[in-house]
Amino acid sequence: MTALQFTLYVPGDSWVHRLDPVSKMLITVVGLACTFLLPGHLAPALLLAASLALLATAGVLRRTAAVFAGVALIAVTFFVVQGLVYAGNETPALTLGPVTFYREGLLLGLRLTLRLYNILASSLILILTTRPSDLVESLMRRGLPARFGYVIIAVLQIIPTMVEASNRITDAQRSRGMETEGSLWVRLRAFIPLMGPLVTSSLIATEERALALEVRGFASNRRPTFLNEESIPGYAWPVRIAALAVLLLGIAGRVVLS
């Protein structure tokens, strides 16, 4: 089993994959900043379209669609709650039986939804096209302490690792005759026995990882060396300049329109 199975990284050879991690992190940071800087609905929609275009050229749009579908319920909640109870509601827009949705609340729900999907899209540009190890190594080359690097890679890997451990434990329990599939009640009964081994294995893995890091001089204050040379493509600097230009335009737009 390879390390790639424990991350959300999607292997590829697109120009986005070949871009260095620092440049992709800058794109993500600019996208997140512009998510809250850009007013109205048109500008955030254009930002989302630009992020989706980047993800499409990287060949990871299908994985992005799965993530977007997973949070669709939250987006629907924005529209329902704001359309009904937003304090600034005045203009009825849609009536379904005894329930009336208002234009102001629906527009606010749309703005919140665009923010949610912009945050996801900007983050996925980095997460889906960058190996966590490459990201941390690139940051450590620029002076990031090893402890912070470990925190970053642990955060990026925690969900895939937990899912993999859960699947492994479920397969082991199923091989011993435990029912894990069927009705909702059957699945709930199988969930409780799953939690014990999952928590225990996580604690053991944490201890083993801590011992392995100490053996390898994790706590040393000496500057580490790296096995591989850093590769930065020639188009990295134009990409960085373009990202900073977008950020400046976002700031200017916010100042002018506020």
Coordinates of C-alpha atoms in Angstrom, one line a residue:
M1 CA 0.0 0.0 0.0
T2 CA 1.5 3.3 -1.1
A3 CA 1.5 6.6 0.7
L4 CA -0.6 8.1 -2.0
Q5 CA -3.6 6.1 -0.7
F6 CA -3.4 8.0 2.6
T7 CA -3.8 11.5 1.0
L8 CA -6.3 13.4 -1.1
Y9 CA -3.5 14.0 -3.7
V10 CA -4.4 13.0 -7.2
P11 CA -1.4 12.0 -9.3
G12 CA -1.0 13.8 -12.6
D13 CA 1.4 15.6 -14.9
S14 CA -0.5 18.8 -15.6
W15 CA 1.1 22.3 -15.4
V16 CA -0.6 22.7 -12.0
H17 CA 0.9 19.5 -10.7
R18 CA 4.4 20.6 -11.9
L19 CA 4.0 24.0 -10.3
D20 CA 6.0 24.3 -7.0
P21 CA 4.1 24.0 -3.8
V22 CA 4.8 27.6 -2.7
S23 CA 3.2 29.0 -5.8
K24 CA 0.1 26.8 -5.4
M25 CA -0.1 27.9 -1.7
L26 CA 0.0 31.5 -2.9
I27 CA -2.9 30.8 -5.3
T28 CA -4.9 29.2 -2.5
V29 CA -4.2 32.1 -0.1
V30 CA -5.2 34.7 -2.7
G31 CA -8.4 32.7 -3.5
L32 CA -9.3 32.5 0.2
A33 CA -8.6 36.3 0.7
C34 CA -10.6 37.2 -2.4
T35 CA -13.5 35.1 -1.2
F36 CA -14.1 37.6 1.6
L37 CA -12.9 40.7 -0.2
L38 CA -15.1 40.5 -3.3
P39 CA -18.5 42.1 -2.8
G40 CA -21.8 41.1 -4.5
H41 CA -22.4 38.0 -6.4
L42 CA -20.9 38.4 -9.9
A43 CA -17.2 38.8 -8.8
P44 CA -17.3 35.7 -6.4
A45 CA -19.0 33.7 -9.2
L46 CA -16.1 34.7 -11.6
L47 CA -13.6 33.7 -8.9
L48 CA -15.2 30.4 -8.5
A49 CA -15.2 29.9 -12.3
A50 CA -11.5 30.7 -12.4
S51 CA -10.7 28.2 -9.6
L52 CA -12.8 25.5 -11.4
A53 CA -10.9 26.2 -14.6
L54 CA -7.6 25.6 -12.8
L55 CA -8.9 22.4 -11.4
A56 CA -10.2 21.3 -14.8
T57 CA -6.8 21.9 -16.4
A58 CA -5.2 19.9 -13.6
G59 CA -7.6 17.0 -14.4
V60 CA -9.0 16.8 -10.9
L61 CA -12.5 18.3 -11.6
R62 CA -14.2 14.9 -11.0
R63 CA -12.8 14.7 -7.5
T64 CA -13.8 18.3 -6.9
A65 CA -17.4 17.5 -7.9
A66 CA -17.5 14.8 -5.3
V67 CA -16.4 17.2 -2.6
F68 CA -18.9 19.8 -3.8
A69 CA -21.7 17.3 -3.7
G70 CA -20.7 16.3 -0.2
V71 CA -21.4 19.9 1.1
A72 CA -24.5 20.5 -1.0
L73 CA -26.7 20.1 2.1
I74 CA -24.9 23.0 3.8
A75 CA -25.5 25.1 0.7
V76 CA -29.2 24.2 0.7
T77 CA -29.4 25.1 4.4
F78 CA -28.1 28.6 3.6
F79 CA -30.9 29.2 1.2
V80 CA -33.6 27.8 3.5
V81 CA -32.6 29.5 6.7
Q82 CA -31.7 32.9 5.2
G83 CA -34.7 32.8 2.9
L84 CA -37.0 32.4 5.8
V85 CA -35.6 34.1 8.8
Y86 CA -33.0 36.7 7.6
A87 CA -33.6 40.0 9.5
G88 CA -33.6 42.0 6.3
N89 CA -36.2 40.0 4.5
E90 CA -38.8 42.3 2.9
T91 CA -39.6 41.2 -0.7
P92 CA -41.5 37.8 -1.1
A93 CA -39.8 35.8 -3.9
L94 CA -41.3 32.2 -3.6
T95 CA -44.3 30.8 -1.8
L96 CA -44.6 27.1 -1.1
G97 CA -47.8 26.5 0.7
P98 CA -47.6 28.2 4.1
V99 CA -43.9 29.0 3.6
T100 CA -42.6 32.1 2.0
F101 CA -39.0 32.7 0.9
Y102 CA -37.8 36.2 0.6
R103 CA -35.5 37.7 -2.1
E104 CA -33.1 39.3 0.3
G105 CA -32.5 36.1 2.3
L106 CA -32.1 34.0 -0.9
L107 CA -29.5 36.5 -2.2
L108 CA -27.7 36.2 1.1
G109 CA -27.9 32.5 0.9
L110 CA -26.4 32.6 -2.6
R111 CA -23.5 34.8 -1.4
L112 CA -22.8 32.4 1.5
T113 CA -22.9 29.5 -0.9
L114 CA -20.4 31.2 -3.3
R115 CA -18.1 31.8 -0.3
L116 CA -18.3 28.2 0.8
Y117 CA -17.5 26.8 -2.7
N118 CA -14.8 29.4 -3.3
I119 CA -13.1 28.3 0.0
L120 CA -13.3 24.6 -1.1
A121 CA -12.2 25.3 -4.7
S122 CA -9.2 27.4 -3.6
S123 CA -8.1 24.8 -1.0
L124 CA -8.5 21.9 -3.4
I125 CA -6.2 23.5 -5.9
L126 CA -3.4 22.9 -3.4
I127 CA -4.6 19.7 -1.7
L128 CA -5.5 17.7 -4.9
T129 CA -2.4 18.6 -6.9
T130 CA 0.3 18.6 -4.2
R131 CA 1.9 15.7 -2.2
P132 CA 1.8 16.7 1.5
S133 CA 5.5 15.7 1.8
D134 CA 6.4 18.0 -1.1
L135 CA 4.5 20.9 0.5
V136 CA 6.1 20.4 3.9
E137 CA 9.6 20.0 2.4
S138 CA 9.2 23.1 0.3
L139 CA 8.2 25.1 3.4
M140 CA 11.0 23.7 5.5
R141 CA 13.5 24.7 2.9
R142 CA 12.3 28.3 3.5
G143 CA 12.8 28.1 7.3
L144 CA 9.6 26.5 8.6
P145 CA 10.4 24.6 11.9
A146 CA 10.1 20.8 11.6
R147 CA 7.4 20.8 14.3
F148 CA 5.1 23.0 12.3
G149 CA 5.8 21.0 9.2
Y150 CA 4.7 17.9 11.0
V151 CA 1.5 19.6 12.2
I152 CA 0.7 20.6 8.6
I153 CA 1.2 17.1 7.1
A154 CA -0.7 15.5 10.0
V155 CA -3.7 17.8 9.3
L156 CA -3.7 17.0 5.6
Q157 CA -3.5 13.3 6.2
I158 CA -5.8 12.8 9.2
I159 CA -9.1 12.2 7.4
P160 CA -7.7 9.8 4.7
T161 CA -5.8 7.9 7.4
M162 CA -8.9 7.6 9.6
V163 CA -10.9 6.4 6.6
E164 CA -8.3 3.8 5.7
A165 CA -8.1 2.6 9.3
S166 CA -11.9 2.4 9.5
N167 CA -12.1 0.3 6.3
R168 CA -9.4 -2.0 7.5
I169 CA -11.0 -2.6 10.9
T170 CA -14.4 -3.1 9.3
D171 CA -13.0 -5.7 6.9
A172 CA -11.4 -7.5 9.8
Q173 CA -14.7 -7.5 11.8
R174 CA -16.6 -8.7 8.8
S175 CA -14.2 -11.6 8.3
R176 CA -15.0 -12.7 11.9
G177 CA -18.7 -12.9 11.2
M178 CA -19.9 -9.4 12.4
E179 CA -22.7 -7.9 10.4
T180 CA -21.7 -4.5 9.1
E181 CA -24.1 -4.0 6.2
G182 CA -27.8 -3.9 6.0
S183 CA -30.4 -1.8 7.7
L184 CA -29.7 1.4 9.6
W185 CA -30.0 -0.4 13.0
V186 CA -27.4 -3.0 11.8
R187 CA -25.0 -0.3 10.8
L188 CA -25.5 1.5 14.1
R189 CA -24.8 -1.7 16.1
A190 CA -21.6 -2.2 14.0
F191 CA -20.4 1.4 14.6
I192 CA -19.9 1.0 18.4
P193 CA -17.5 -2.0 18.1
L194 CA -15.6 -0.1 15.4
M195 CA -14.8 2.9 17.6
G196 CA -12.7 1.0 20.2
P197 CA -10.2 -0.4 17.8
L198 CA -10.1 2.8 15.7
V199 CA -9.3 5.0 18.7
T200 CA -6.7 2.4 20.1
S201 CA -5.0 2.1 16.7
S202 CA -4.8 5.9 16.4
L203 CA -3.2 6.2 19.8
I204 CA -0.7 3.4 19.0
A205 CA 0.1 5.0 15.6
T206 CA 0.7 8.3 17.3
E207 CA 3.1 6.8 19.8
E208 CA 5.0 4.9 17.1
R209 CA 5.2 8.0 14.9
A210 CA 6.6 10.0 17.9
L211 CA 9.3 7.4 18.6
A212 CA 10.2 7.2 14.9
L213 CA 10.6 11.0 14.7
E214 CA 12.8 11.1 17.8
V215 CA 15.0 8.4 16.4
R216 CA 15.5 10.4 13.2
G217 CA 16.5 13.5 15.1
F218 CA 13.2 15.4 14.8
A219 CA 14.0 17.5 17.9
S220 CA 17.5 18.5 16.6
N221 CA 18.1 22.2 16.2
R222 CA 20.5 21.7 13.2
R223 CA 19.3 22.7 9.7
P224 CA 18.1 19.6 7.9
T225 CA 19.4 18.5 4.5
F226 CA 17.1 17.2 1.7
L227 CA 17.4 14.2 -0.5
N228 CA 15.9 15.7 -3.6
E229 CA 16.6 19.0 -5.4
E230 CA 13.8 21.5 -5.5
S231 CA 12.3 21.9 -9.0
I232 CA 10.6 25.3 -9.8
P233 CA 9.3 25.6 -13.4
G234 CA 10.0 28.7 -15.4
Y235 CA 6.3 29.8 -15.3
A236 CA 6.2 29.9 -11.5
W237 CA 7.1 33.6 -11.2
P238 CA 4.5 34.8 -13.8
V239 CA 1.9 32.7 -11.9
R240 CA 2.9 34.3 -8.6
I241 CA 2.8 37.8 -10.1
A242 CA -0.7 37.1 -11.6
A243 CA -1.9 35.8 -8.2
L244 CA -0.7 38.9 -6.4
A245 CA -2.2 41.1 -9.1
V246 CA -5.6 39.4 -8.5
L247 CA -5.2 40.1 -4.8
L248 CA -4.5 43.8 -5.4
L249 CA -7.5 44.1 -7.7
G250 CA -9.7 42.4 -5.0
I251 CA -8.4 44.9 -2.4
A252 CA -9.0 47.8 -4.7
G253 CA -12.4 46.6 -5.6
R254 CA -13.4 46.3 -2.0
V255 CA -12.1 49.8 -1.2
V256 CA -13.8 51.4 -4.1
L257 CA -17.2 49.7 -3.7
S258 CA -17.3 49.8 0.1

